[in-house]
Tab-separated table of C-alpha atoms and ligand atoms in Angstrom:
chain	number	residue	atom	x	y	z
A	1	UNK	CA	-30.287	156.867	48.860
A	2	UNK	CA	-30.758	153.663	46.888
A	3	UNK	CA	-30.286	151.154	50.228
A	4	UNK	CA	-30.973	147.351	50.282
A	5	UNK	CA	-34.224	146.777	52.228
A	6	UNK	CA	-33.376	143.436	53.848
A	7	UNK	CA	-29.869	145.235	55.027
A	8	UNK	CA	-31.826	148.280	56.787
A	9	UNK	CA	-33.811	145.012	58.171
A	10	UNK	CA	-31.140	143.956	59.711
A	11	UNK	CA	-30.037	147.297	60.419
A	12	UNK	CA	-30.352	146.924	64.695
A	13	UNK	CA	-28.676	143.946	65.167
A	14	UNK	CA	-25.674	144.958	62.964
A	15	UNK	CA	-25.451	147.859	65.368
A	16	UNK	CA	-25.201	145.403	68.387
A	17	UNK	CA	-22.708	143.546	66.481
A	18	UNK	CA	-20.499	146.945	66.054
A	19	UNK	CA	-21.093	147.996	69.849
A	20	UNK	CA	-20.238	144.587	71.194
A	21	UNK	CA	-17.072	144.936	69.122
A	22	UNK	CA	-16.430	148.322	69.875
A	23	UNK	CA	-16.666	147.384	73.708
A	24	UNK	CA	-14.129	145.317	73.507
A	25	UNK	CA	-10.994	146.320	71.366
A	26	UNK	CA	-7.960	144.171	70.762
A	27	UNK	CA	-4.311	144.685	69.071
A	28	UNK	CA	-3.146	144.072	66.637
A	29	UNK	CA	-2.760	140.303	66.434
A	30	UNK	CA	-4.978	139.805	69.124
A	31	UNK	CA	-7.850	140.034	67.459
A	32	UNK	CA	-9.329	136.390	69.228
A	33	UNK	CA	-12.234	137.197	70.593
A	34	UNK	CA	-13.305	139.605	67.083
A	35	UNK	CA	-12.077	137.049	64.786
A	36	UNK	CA	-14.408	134.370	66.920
A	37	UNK	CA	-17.429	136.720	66.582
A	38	UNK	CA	-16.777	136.932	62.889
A	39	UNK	CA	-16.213	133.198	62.131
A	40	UNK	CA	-19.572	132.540	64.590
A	41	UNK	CA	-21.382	135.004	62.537
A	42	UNK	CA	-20.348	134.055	58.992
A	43	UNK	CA	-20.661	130.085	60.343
A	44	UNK	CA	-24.409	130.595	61.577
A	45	UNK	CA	-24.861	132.117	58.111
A	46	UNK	CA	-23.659	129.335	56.562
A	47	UNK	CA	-20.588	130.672	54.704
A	48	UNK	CA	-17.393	128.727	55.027
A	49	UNK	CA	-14.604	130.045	56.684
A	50	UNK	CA	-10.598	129.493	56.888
A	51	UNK	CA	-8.774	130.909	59.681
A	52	UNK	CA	-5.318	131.372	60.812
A	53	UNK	CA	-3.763	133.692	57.839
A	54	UNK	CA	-1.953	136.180	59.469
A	55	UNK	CA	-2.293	134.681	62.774
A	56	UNK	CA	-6.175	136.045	63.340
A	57	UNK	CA	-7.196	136.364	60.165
A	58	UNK	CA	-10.500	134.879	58.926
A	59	UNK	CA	-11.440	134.685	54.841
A	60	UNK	CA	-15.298	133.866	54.254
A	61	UNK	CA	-15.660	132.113	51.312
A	62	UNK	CA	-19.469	133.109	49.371
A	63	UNK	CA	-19.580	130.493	46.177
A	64	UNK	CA	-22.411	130.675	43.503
A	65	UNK	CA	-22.561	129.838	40.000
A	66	UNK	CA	-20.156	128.398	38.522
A	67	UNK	CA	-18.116	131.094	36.649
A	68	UNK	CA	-14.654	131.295	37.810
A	69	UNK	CA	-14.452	135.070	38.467
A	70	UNK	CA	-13.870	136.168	42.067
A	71	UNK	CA	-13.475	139.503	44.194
A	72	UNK	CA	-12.225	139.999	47.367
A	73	UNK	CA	-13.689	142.590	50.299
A	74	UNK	CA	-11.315	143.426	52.795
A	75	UNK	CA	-12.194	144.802	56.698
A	76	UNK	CA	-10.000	145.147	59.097
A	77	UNK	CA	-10.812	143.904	62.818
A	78	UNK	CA	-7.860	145.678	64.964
A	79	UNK	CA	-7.812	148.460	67.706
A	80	UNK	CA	-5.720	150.835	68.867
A	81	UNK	CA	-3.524	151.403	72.272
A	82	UNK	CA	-4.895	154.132	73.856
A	83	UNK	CA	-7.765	154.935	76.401
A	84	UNK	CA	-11.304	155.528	75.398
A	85	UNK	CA	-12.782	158.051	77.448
A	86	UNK	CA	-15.859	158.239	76.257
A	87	UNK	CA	-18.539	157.022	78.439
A	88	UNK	CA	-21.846	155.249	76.703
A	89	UNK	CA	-22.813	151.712	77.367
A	90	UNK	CA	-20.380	150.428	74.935
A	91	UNK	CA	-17.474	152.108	75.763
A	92	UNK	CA	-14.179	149.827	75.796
A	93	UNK	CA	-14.490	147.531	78.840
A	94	UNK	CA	-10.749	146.927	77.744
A	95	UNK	CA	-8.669	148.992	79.678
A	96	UNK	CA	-5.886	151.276	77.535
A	97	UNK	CA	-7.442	149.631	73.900
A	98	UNK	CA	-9.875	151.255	71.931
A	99	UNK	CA	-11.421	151.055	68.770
A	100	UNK	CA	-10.538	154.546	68.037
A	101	UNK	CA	-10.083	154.224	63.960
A	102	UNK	CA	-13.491	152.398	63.135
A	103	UNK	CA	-12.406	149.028	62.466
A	104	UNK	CA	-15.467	147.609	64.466
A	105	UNK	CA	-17.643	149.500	62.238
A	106	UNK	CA	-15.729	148.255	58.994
A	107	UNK	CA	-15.952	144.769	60.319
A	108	UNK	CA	-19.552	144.976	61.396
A	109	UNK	CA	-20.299	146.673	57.652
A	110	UNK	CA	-19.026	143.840	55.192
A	111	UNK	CA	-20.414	141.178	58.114
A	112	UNK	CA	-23.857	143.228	57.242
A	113	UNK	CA	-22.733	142.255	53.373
A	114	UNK	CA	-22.194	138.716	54.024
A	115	UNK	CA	-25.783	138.084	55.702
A	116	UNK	CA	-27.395	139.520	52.723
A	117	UNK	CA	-25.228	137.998	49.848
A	118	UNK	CA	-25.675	134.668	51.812
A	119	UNK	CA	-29.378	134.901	51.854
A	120	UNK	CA	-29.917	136.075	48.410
A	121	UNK	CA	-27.163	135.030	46.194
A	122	UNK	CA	-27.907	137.159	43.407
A	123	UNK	CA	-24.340	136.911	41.850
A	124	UNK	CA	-22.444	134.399	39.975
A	125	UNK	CA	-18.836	134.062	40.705
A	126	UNK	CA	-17.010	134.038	44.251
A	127	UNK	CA	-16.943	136.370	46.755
A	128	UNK	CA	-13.840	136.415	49.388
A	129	UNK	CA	-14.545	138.064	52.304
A	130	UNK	CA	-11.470	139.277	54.140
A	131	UNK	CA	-11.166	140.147	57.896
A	132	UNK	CA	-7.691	141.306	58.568
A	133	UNK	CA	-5.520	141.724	62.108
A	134	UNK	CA	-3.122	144.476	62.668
A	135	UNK	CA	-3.938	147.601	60.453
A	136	UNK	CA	-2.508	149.715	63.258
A	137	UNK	CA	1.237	149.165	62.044
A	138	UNK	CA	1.613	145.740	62.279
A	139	UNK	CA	1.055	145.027	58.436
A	140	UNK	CA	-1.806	142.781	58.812
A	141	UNK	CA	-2.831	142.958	55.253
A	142	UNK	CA	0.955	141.594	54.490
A	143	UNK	CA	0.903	139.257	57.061
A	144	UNK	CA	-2.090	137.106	55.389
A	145	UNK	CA	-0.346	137.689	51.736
A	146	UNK	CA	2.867	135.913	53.210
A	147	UNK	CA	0.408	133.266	54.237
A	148	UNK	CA	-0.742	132.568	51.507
A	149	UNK	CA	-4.157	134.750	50.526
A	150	UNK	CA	-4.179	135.271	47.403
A	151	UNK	CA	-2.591	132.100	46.384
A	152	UNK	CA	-4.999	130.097	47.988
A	153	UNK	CA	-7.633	132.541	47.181
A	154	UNK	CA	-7.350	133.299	43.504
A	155	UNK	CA	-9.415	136.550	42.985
A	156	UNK	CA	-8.875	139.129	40.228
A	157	UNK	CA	-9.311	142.244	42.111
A	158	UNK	CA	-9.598	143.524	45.400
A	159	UNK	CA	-11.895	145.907	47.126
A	160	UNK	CA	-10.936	148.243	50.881
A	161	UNK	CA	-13.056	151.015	53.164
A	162	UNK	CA	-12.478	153.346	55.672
A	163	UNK	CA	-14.416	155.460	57.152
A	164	UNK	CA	-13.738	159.273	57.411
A	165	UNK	CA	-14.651	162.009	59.651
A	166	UNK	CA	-15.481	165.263	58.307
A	167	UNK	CA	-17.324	163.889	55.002
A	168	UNK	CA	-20.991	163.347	56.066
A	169	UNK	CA	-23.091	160.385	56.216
A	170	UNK	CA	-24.149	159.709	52.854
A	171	UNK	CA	-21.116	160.654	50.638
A	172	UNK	CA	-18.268	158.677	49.733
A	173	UNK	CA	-14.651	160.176	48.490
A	174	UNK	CA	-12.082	158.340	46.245
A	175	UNK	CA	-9.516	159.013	43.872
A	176	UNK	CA	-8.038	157.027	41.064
A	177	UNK	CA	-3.920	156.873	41.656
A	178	UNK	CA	-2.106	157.273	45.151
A	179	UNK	CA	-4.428	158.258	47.932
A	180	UNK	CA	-2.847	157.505	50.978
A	181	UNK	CA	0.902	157.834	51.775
A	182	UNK	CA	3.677	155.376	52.206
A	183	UNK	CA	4.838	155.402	55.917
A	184	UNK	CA	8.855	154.942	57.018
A	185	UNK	CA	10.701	155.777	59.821
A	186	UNK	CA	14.472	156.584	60.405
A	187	UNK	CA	16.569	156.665	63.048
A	188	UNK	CA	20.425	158.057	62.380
A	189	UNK	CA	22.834	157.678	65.507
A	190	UNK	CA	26.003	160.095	65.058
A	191	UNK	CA	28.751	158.657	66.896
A	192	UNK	CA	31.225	161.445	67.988
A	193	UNK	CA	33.553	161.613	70.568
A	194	UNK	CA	32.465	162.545	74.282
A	195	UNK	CA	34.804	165.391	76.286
A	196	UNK	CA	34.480	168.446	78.947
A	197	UNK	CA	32.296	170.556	77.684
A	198	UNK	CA	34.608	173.564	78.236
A	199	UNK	CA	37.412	171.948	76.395
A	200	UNK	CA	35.397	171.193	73.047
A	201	UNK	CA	38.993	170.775	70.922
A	202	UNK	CA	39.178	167.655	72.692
A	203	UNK	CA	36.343	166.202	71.389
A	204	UNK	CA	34.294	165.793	68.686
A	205	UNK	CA	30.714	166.673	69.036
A	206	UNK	CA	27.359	164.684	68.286
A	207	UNK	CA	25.290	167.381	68.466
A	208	UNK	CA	26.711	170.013	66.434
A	209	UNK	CA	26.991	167.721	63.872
A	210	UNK	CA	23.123	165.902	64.408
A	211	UNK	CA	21.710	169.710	64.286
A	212	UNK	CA	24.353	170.010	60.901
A	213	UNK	CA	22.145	167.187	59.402
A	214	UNK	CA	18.788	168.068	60.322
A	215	UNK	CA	19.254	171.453	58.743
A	216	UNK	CA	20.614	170.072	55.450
A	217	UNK	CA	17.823	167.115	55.070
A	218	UNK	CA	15.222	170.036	54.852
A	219	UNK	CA	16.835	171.423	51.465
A	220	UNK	CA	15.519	167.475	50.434
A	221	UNK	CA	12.625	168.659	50.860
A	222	UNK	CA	12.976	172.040	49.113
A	223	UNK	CA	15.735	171.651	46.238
A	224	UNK	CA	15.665	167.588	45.447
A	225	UNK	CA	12.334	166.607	45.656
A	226	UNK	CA	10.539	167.206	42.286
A	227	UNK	CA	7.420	169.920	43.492
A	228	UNK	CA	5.038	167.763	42.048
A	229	UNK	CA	5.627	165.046	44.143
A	230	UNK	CA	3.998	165.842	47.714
A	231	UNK	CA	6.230	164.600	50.303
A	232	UNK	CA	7.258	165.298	54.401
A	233	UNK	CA	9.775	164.620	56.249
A	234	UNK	CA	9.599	165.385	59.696
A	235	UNK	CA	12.468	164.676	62.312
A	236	UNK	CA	10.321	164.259	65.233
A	237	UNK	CA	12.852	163.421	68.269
A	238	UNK	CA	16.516	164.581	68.615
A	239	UNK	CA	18.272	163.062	71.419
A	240	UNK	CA	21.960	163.574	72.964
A	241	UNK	CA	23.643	164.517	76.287
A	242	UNK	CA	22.864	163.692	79.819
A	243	UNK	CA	24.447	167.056	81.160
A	244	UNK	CA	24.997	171.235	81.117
A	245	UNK	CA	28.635	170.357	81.033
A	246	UNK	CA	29.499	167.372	79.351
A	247	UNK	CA	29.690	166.910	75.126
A	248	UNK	CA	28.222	163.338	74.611
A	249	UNK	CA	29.758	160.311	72.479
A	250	UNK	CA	26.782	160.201	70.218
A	251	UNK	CA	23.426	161.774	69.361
A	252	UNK	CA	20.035	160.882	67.617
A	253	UNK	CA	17.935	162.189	65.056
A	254	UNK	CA	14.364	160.027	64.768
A	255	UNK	CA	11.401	160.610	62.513
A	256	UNK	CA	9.222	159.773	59.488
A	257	UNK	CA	9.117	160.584	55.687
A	258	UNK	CA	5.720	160.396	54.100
A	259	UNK	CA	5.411	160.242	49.821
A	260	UNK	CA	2.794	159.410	47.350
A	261	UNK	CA	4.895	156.949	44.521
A	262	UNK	CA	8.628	155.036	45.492
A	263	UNK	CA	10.425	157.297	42.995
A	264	UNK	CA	10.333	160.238	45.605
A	265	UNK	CA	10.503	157.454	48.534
A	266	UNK	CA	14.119	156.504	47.118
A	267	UNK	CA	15.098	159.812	46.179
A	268	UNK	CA	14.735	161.231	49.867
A	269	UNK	CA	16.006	157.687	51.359
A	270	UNK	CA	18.983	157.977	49.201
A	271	UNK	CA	20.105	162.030	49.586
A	272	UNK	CA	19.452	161.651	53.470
A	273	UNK	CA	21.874	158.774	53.547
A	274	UNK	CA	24.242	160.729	51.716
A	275	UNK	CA	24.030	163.885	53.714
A	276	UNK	CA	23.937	162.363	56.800
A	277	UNK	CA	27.334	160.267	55.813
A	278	UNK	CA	29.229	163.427	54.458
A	279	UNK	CA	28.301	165.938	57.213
A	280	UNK	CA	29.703	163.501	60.125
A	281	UNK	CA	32.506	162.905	57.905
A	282	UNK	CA	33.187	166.905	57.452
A	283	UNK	CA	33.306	167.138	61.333
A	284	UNK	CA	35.351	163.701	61.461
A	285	UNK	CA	31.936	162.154	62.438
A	286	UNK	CA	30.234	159.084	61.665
A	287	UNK	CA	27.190	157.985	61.433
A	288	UNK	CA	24.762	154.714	61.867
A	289	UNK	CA	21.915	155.025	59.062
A	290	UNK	CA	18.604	152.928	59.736
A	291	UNK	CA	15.603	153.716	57.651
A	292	UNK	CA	12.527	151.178	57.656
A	293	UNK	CA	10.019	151.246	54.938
A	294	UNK	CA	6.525	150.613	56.786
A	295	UNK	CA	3.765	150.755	54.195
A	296	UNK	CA	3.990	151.540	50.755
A	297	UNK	CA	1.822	154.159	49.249
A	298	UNK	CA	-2.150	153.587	48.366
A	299	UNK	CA	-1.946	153.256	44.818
A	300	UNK	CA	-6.046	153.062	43.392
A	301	UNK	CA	-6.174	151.411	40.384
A	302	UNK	CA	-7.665	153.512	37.687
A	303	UNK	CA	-10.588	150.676	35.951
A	304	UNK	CA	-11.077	149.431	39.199
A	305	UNK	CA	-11.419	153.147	40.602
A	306	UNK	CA	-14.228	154.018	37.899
A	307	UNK	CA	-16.194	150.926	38.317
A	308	UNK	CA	-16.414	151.510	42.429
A	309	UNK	CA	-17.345	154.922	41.810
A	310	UNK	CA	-19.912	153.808	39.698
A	311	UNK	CA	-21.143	151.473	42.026
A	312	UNK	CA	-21.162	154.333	45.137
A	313	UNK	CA	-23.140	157.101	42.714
A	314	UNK	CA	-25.565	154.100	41.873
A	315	UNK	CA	-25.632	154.015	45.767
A	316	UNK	CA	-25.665	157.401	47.239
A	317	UNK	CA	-26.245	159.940	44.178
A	318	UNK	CA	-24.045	161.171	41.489
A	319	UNK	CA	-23.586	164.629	43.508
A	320	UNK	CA	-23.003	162.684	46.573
A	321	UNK	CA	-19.165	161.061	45.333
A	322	UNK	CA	-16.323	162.877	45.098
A	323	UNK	CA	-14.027	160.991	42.637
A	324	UNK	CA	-11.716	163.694	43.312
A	325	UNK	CA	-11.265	163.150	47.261
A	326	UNK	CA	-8.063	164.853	48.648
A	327	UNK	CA	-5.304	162.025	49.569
A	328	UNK	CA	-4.254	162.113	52.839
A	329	UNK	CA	-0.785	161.501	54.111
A	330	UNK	CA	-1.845	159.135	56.185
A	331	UNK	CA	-0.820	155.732	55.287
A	332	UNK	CA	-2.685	152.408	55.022
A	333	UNK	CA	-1.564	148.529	54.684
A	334	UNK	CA	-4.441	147.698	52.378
A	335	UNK	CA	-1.515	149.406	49.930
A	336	UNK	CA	-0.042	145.853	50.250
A	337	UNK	CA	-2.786	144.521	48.055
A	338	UNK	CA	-3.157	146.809	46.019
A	339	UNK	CA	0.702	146.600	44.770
A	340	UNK	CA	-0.631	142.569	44.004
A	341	UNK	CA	-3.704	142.852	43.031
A	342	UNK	CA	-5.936	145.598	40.829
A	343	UNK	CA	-8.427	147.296	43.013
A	344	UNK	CA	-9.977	150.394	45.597
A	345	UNK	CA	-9.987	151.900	48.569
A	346	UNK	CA	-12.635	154.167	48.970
A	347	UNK	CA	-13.730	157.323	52.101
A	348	UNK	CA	-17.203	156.661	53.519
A	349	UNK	CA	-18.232	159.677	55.212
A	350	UNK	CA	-18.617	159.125	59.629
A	351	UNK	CA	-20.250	163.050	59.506
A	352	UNK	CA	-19.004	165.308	62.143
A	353	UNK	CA	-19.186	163.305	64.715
A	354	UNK	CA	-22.784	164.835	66.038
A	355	UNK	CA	-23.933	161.005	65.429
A	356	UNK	CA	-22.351	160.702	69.403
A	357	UNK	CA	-24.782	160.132	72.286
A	358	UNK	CA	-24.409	161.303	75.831
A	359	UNK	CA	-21.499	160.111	77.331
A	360	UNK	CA	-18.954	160.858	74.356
A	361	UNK	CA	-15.989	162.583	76.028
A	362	UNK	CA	-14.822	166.323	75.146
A	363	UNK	CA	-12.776	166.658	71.684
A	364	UNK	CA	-14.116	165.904	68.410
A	365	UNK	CA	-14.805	162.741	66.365
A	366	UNK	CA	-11.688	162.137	64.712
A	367	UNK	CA	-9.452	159.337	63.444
A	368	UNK	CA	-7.257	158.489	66.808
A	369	UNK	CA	-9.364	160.702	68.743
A	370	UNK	CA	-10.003	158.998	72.659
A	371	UNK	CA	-13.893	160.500	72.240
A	372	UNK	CA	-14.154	158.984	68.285
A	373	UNK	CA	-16.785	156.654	67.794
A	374	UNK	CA	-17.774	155.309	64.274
A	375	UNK	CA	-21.567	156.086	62.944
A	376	UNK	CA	-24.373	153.364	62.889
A	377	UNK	CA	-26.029	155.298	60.454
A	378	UNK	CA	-23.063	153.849	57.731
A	379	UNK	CA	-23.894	150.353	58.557
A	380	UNK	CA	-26.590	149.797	55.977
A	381	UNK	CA	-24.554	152.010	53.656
A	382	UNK	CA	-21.677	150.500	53.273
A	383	UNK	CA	-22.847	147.363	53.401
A	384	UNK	CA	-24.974	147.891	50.606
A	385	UNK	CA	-21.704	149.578	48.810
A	386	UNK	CA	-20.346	145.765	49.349
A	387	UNK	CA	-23.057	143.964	48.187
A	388	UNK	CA	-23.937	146.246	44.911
A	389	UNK	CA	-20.181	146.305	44.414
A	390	UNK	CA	-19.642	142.338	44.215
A	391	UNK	CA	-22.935	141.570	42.099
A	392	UNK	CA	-21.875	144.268	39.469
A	393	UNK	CA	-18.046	142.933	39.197
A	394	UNK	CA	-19.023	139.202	39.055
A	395	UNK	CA	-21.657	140.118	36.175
A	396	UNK	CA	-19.650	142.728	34.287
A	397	UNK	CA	-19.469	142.051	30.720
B	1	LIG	ZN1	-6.061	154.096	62.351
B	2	LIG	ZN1	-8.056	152.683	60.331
């Protein structure tokens, strides 16, 4: 591996940094006491800071040179709502939060690229380095774009990170096009009409027609959607009735549809709304139709996409990238950006999750997982990823 001496230097103290955020998580948001740790960090490194887009936001600002070409690096700071139960010395002193996804790692990683690039300034150009609240669902990323990011920050591209269980340390996985899914929920209320059970005629039933529905949506699925296009829906909750002997006035049907470009996304919004409508009208139904589009899908921009892959082989070894990762239909809000800005989000491998010291609870080490913790051993990686990655696009020719 081609690492950046002065990073693996600094290598111990980034890993205090990480642990002192892991220890203590915050929601989306919330991110106070992470975003103060960041602006205290970049501040005592003497990089300028603005805070306050997206409520917790904070956007380093690295100036050298004087050519006007800029990039932007984008962590995320935010934790999730669920108990760690995991118990090492830095497990979350924050009772029901934990940073269960890696965010402290991806913070502490481009912090570890902002010490460097401060110190060395081997790059002409600007660098903006973005710490963003509320990954977990609360559209962070958005939330500073409505603020004003990348109108007050004019950069031409911009660059995301995650890192993933189950590739090990030392590899890195991308793809050019969509890599991640759009999320978007739905909840359809049938109204009916509520009677005796035992006298159904009287009535008109909810339930029969909710189960009607869910049936029919699956032939979406199967007979609209193009097979190309990889897509789920999943009705996760159907609710209706309160007794053995009584038909209900309404009923529910509540879950999520997952695709990979907006042409299947309408498609599937669209024919659900229209079964949904004609099915309670065939029973003498209606129906309330609510669908809410989350996050869009990860769209990698091809150029951009080839010159980060370059940058990772450069890092880690030709044989050590996969520029063919397998998307996952999980979704992410750095998708925001990318549908405003030409960039990358790339997989940095967290290994198996062996990296764990005493104390890690049972399961294994994945995304969401209550015994997950991210790997110190990526630290110096991707933060050299950052660094190599900014010098290279400022100087490209
Ligand atoms: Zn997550
Ligand atoms: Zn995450």
């Amino acid at each position: 591996m081609n690492l950046i001496d002065p990073i693996l230097e600094f290598q111990t103290e980034l890993q205090t940094i990480r642990r002192t955020i892991h220890a203590h998580p915050e929601l989306c948001f919330e991110e106070h006491d992470t975003a103060e740790l960041v602006a205290n960090k970049l501040t005592e490194w003497g990089i300028p800071i603005v805070r306050g887009l997206g409520v917790t936001g904070v956007v380093g600002i690295l100036k050298n040179g004087d050519s006007g070409r800029a990039i932007g690096l984008r962590a995320d700071m935010d934790a999730l709502p669920m108990q760690e139960i995991n118990t090492f010395p830095h497990t979350s002193k924050n009772d029901g939060k934990m940073h269960a996804c890696g965010h402290d790692g991806h913070t502490a990683m481009l912090l570890g690229a902002a010490h460097y690039l401060a110190q060395h300034r081997n790059f002409d150009g600007t660098i903006y380095l973005i710490f963003q609240p509320a990954e977990e669902g609360g559209g962070g990323a958005k939330r500073m774009m409505d603020d004003g990011l990348f109108k007050q920050f004019n950069m031409d591209a911009v660059f995301g990170m995650h890192n993933w269980p189950g590739i090990p340390v030392g590899q890195f996985g991308v793809t050019a096009g969509a890599m991640m899914a759009s999320s978007n929920e739905f909840e359809v209320i049938v109204n009916g009409k509520g009677c005796h059970a035992a006298q159904p005629h009287k009535g008109i039933d909810p339930v029969m027609v909710a189960v009607q529905i869910a049936q029919s949506w699956q032939t979406i699925i199967t007979r609209n959607r193009n097979p190309l296009d990889a897509a789920v829906l999943s009705i996760t909750q159907i609710h209706g009735g309160s007794a053995t002997n009584v038909i209900p006035d309404d009923a529910r049907l509540i879950g999520t549809v997952r695709t990979f470009n907006l042409r299947s996304l309408d498609l599937i919004e669209e024919r659900m709304r229209q079964i949904a409508e004609h099915t309670a009208q065939a029973f003498d139904a209606t129906v309330e139709f609510h669908f809410k589009r989350n996050y869009p899908p990860l769209i990698n921009h091809e150029a951009e996409t080839a010159f980060a892959a370059q940058i990772m082989q450069d890092v880690v070894g030709t044989e050590n990238v996969d520029i063919h990762v397998e998307p996952t239909m999980g979704a992410e809000d750095f998708a925001f950006m990318l549908q405003e800005k030409p960039g990358c989000y790339v997989f940095i491998g967290n290994g198996e999750g062996d990296h764990r010291m005493a104390g890690h609870g049972l399961g294994p080490c994945n995304l969401h997982n209550p015994s997950y913790d991210f790997n110190d051993d990526l630290l110096p990686i991707g933060a050299t990823y950052w660094v190599r990655l900014a010098e290279a696009w400022l100087a490209r020719t």
